[in-house]
PDB file of C-alpha atoms and ligand atoms in Angstrom:
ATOM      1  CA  UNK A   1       0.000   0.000   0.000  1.00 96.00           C
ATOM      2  CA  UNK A   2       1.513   3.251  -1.004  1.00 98.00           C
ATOM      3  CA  UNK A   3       0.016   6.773  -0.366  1.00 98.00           C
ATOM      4  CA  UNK A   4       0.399  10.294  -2.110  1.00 98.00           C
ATOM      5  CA  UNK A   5      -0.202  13.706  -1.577  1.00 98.00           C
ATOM      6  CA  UNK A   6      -0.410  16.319  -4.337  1.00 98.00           C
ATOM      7  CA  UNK A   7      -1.188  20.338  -3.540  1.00 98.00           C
ATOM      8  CA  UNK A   8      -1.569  22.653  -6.423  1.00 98.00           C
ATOM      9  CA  UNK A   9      -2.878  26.419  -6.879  1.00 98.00           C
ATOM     10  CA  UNK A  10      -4.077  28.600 -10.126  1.00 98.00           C
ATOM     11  CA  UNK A  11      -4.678  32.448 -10.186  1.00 98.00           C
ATOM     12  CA  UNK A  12      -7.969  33.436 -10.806  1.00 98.00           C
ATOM     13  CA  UNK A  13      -8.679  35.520 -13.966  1.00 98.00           C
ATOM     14  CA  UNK A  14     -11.314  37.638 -15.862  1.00 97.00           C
ATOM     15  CA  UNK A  15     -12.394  35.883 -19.595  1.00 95.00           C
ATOM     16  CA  UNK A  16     -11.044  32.162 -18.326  1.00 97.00           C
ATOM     17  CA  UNK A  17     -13.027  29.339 -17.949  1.00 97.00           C
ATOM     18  CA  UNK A  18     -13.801  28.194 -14.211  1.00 98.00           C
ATOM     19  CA  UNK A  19     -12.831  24.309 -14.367  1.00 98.00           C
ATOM     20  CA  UNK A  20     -12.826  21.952 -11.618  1.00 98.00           C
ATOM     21  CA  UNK A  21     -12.360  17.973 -11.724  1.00 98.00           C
ATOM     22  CA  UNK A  22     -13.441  18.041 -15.602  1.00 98.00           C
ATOM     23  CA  UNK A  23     -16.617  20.217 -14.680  1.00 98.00           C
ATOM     24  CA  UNK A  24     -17.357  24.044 -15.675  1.00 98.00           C
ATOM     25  CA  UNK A  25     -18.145  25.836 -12.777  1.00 98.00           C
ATOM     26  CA  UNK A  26     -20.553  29.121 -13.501  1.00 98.00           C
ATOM     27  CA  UNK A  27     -18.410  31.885 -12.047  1.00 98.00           C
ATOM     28  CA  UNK A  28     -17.221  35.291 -13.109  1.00 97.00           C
ATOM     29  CA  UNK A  29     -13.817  34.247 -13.568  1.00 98.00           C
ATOM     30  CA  UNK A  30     -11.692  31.410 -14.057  1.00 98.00           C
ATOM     31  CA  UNK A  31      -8.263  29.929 -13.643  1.00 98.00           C
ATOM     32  CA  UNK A  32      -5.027  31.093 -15.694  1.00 97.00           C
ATOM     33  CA  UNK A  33      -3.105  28.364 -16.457  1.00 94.00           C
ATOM     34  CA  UNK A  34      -1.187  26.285 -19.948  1.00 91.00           C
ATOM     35  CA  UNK A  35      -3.667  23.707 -19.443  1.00 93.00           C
ATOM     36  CA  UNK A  36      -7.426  24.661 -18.425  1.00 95.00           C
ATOM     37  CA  UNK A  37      -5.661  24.885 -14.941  1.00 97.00           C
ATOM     38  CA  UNK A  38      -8.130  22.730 -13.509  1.00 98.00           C
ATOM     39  CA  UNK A  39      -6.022  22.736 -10.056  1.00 98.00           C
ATOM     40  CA  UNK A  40      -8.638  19.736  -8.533  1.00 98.00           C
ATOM     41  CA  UNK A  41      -7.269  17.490 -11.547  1.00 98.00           C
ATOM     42  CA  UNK A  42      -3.580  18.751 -10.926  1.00 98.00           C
ATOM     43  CA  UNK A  43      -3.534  18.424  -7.162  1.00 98.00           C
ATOM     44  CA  UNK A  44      -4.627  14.439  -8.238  1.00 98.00           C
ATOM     45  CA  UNK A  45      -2.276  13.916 -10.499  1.00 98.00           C
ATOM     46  CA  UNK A  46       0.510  14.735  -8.366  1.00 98.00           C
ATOM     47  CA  UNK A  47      -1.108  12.341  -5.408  1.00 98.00           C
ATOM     48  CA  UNK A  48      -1.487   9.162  -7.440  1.00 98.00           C
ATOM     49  CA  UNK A  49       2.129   9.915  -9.335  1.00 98.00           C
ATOM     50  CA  UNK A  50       3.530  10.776  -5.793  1.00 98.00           C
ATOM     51  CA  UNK A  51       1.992   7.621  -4.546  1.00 98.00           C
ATOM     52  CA  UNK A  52       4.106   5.746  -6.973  1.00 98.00           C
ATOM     53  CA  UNK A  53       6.830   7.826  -6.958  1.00 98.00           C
ATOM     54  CA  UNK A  54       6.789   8.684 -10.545  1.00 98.00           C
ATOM     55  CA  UNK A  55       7.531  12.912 -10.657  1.00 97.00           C
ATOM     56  CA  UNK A  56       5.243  14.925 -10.656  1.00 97.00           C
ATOM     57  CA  UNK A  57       2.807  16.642 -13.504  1.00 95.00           C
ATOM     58  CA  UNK A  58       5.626  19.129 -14.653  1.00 92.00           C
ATOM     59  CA  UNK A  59       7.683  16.294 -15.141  1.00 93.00           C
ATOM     60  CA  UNK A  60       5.488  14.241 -17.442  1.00 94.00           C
ATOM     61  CA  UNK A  61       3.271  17.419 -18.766  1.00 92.00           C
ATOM     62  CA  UNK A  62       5.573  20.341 -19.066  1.00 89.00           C
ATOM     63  CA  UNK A  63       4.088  23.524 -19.794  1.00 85.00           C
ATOM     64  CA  UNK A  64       6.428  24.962 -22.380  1.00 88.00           C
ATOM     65  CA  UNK A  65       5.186  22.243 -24.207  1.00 86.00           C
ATOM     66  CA  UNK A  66       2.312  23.077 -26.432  1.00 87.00           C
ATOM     67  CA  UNK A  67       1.351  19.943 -26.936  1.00 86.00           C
ATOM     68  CA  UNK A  68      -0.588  20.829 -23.571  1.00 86.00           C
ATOM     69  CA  UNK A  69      -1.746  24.211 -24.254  1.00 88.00           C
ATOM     70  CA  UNK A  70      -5.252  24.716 -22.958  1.00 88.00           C
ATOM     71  CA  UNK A  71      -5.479  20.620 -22.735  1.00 91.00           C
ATOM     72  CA  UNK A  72      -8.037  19.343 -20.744  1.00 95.00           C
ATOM     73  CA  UNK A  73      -6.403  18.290 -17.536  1.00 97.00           C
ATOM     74  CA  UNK A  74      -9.056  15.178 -17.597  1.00 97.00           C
ATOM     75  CA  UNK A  75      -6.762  13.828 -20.602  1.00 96.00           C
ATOM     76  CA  UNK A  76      -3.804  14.195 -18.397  1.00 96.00           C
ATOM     77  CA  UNK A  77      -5.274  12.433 -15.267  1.00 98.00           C
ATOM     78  CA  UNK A  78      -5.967   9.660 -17.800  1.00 98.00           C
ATOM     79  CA  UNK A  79      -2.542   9.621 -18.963  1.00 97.00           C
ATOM     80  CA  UNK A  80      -1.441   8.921 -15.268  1.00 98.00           C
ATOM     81  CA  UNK A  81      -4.156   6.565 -14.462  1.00 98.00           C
ATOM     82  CA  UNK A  82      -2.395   4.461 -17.572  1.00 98.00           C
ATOM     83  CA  UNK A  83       1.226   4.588 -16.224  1.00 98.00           C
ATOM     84  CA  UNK A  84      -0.363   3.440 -12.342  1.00 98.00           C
ATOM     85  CA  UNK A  85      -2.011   0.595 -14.830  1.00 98.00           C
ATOM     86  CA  UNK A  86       0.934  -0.773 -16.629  1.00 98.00           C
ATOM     87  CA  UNK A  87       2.959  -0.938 -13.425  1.00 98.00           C
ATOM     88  CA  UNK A  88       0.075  -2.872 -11.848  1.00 98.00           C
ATOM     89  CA  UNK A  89      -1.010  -0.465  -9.367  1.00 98.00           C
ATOM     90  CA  UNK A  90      -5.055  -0.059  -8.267  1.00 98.00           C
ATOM     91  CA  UNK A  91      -6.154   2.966  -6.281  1.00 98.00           C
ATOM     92  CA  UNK A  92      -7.555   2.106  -3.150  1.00 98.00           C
ATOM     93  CA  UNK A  93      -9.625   6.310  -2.055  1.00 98.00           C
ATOM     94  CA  UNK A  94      -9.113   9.710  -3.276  1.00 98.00           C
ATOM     95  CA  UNK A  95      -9.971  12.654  -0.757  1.00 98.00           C
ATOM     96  CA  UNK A  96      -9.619  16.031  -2.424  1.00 98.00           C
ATOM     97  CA  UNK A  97     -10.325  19.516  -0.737  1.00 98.00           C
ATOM     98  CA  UNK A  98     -10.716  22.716  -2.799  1.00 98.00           C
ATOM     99  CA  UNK A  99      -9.956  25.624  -0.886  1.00 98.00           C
ATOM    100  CA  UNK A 100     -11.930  28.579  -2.876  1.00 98.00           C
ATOM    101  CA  UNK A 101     -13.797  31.827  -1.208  1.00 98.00           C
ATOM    102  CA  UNK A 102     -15.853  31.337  -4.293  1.00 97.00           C
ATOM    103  CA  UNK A 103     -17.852  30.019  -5.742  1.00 97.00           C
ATOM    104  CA  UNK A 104     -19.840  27.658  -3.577  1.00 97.00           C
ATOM    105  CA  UNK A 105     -19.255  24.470  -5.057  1.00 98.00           C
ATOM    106  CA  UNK A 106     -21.565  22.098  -2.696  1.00 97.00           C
ATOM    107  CA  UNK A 107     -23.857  22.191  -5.998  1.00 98.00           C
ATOM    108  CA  UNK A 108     -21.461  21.010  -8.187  1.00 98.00           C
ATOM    109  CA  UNK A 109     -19.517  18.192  -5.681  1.00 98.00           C
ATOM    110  CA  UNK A 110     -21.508  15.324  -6.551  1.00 98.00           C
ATOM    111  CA  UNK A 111     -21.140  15.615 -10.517  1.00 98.00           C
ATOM    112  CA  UNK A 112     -17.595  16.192  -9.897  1.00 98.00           C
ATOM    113  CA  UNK A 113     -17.156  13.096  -8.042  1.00 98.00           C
ATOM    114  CA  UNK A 114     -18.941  11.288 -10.391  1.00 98.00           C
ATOM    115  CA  UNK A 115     -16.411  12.346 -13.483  1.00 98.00           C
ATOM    116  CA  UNK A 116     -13.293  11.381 -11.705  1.00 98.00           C
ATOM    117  CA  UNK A 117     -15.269   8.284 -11.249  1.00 98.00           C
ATOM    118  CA  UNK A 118     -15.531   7.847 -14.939  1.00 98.00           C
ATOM    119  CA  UNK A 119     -12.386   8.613 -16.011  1.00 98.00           C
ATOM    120  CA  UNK A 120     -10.830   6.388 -13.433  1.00 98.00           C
ATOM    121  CA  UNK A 121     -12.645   3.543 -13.374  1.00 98.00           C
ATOM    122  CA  UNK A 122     -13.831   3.915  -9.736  1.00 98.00           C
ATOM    123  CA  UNK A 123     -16.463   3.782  -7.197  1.00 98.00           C
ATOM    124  CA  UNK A 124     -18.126   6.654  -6.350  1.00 98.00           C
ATOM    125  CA  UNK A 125     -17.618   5.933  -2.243  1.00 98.00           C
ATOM    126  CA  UNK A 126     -13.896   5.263  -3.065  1.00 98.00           C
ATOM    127  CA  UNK A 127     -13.958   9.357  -4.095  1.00 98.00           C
ATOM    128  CA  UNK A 128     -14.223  12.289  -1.891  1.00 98.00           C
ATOM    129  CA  UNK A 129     -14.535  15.707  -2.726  1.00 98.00           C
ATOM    130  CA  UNK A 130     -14.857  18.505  -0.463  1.00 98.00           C
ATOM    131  CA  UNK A 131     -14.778  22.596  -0.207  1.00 98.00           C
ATOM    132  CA  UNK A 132     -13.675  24.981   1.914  1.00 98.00           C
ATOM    133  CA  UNK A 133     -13.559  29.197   2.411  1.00 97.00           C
ATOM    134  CA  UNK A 134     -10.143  30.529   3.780  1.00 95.00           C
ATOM    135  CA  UNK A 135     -12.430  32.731   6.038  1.00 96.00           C
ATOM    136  CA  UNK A 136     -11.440  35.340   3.391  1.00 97.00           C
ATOM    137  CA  UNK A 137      -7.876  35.237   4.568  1.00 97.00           C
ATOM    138  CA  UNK A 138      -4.719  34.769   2.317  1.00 98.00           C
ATOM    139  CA  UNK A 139      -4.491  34.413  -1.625  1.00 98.00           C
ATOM    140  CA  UNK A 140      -7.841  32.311  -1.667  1.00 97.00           C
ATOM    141  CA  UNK A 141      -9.431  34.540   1.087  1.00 97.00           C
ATOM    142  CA  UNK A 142      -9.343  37.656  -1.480  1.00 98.00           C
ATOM    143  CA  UNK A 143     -10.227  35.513  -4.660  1.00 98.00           C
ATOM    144  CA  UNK A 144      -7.007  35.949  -6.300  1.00 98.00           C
ATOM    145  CA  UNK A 145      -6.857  32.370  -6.492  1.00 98.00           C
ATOM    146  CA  UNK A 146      -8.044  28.892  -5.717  1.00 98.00           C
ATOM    147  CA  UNK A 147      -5.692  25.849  -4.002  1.00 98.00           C
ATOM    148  CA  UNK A 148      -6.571  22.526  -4.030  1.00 98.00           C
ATOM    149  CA  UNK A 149      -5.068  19.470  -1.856  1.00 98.00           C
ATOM    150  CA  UNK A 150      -5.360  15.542  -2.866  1.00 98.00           C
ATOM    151  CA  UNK A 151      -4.056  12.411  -0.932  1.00 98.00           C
ATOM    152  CA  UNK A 152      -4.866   8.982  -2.235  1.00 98.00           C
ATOM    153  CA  UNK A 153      -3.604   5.162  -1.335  1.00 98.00           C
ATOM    154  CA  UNK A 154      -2.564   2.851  -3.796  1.00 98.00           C
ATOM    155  CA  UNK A 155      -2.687  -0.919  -3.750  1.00 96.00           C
TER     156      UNK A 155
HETATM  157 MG1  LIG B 201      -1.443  23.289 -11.952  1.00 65.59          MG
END
């Protein structure tokens, strides 16, 4: 059994896209990034590859590359889910927390959930998501960004 952490955070932007586990979010702004900076998907990616020690998601996606300009991070969490595959590994849980002011995203968790549960093959009770406010304090307190945390256990 191996477990991984993975932490990521995206400025928030006027005339982006809001993007979160695969899901478009209805909000005034979204996240600046190479990719669609959906920071859910890279906080997740860097648990499961940390869980196998494999790098991280600058290693394998790097964003001078433009092979990954304004990619959908889904297609790179299903990249990783194939190189845990071919080395045999199965994930056991994902817990994810994403640590936004705004929006409120308790609308959204469930179809959220249910996306990472398509694209990895997995039970919906093996997948957390949850939400948080910084009490308005710091970088995500003021909305000049969101954060987002992941752990996961492989097996
Ligand atoms: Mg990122």
């Amino acid at each position: 059994m191996r477990i991984g952490q993975g932490y990521d955070v995206h400025r928030l932007s006027e005339g982006r896209k809001l993007i979160l586990s695969g899901i478009e979010i209805p909000f005034e702004k979204g996240l600046l990034g190479h990719s669609d900076a959906d920071v859910l998907t890279h906080a997740l990616c860097d648990a499961l590859l940390g869980a196998a020690a494999l790098g991280d998601i600058g290693v394998h996606f790097p964003d001078t590359d433009m092979r990954y300009k304004g990619i959908s991070s889904i297609l790179l969490l299903k990249e990783v889910k194939s190189l845990l595959d071919e080395r045999g590994y199965k994930i056991e849980n994902i817990d994810c927390t994403v640590i936004a002011q705004r929006p409120k995203l308790s609308p959204y968790i469930l179809k959220m959930r249910e996306k990472l549960s398509d694209v990895l093959s997995l039970d919906l009770d093996r997948i957390s998501i949850k939400a948080t406010t910084q009490e308005k304090l710091g970088f995500a307190g003021r909305e000049e960004g969101i954060a987002a945390l992941a752990v996961c256990i492989l097996c």
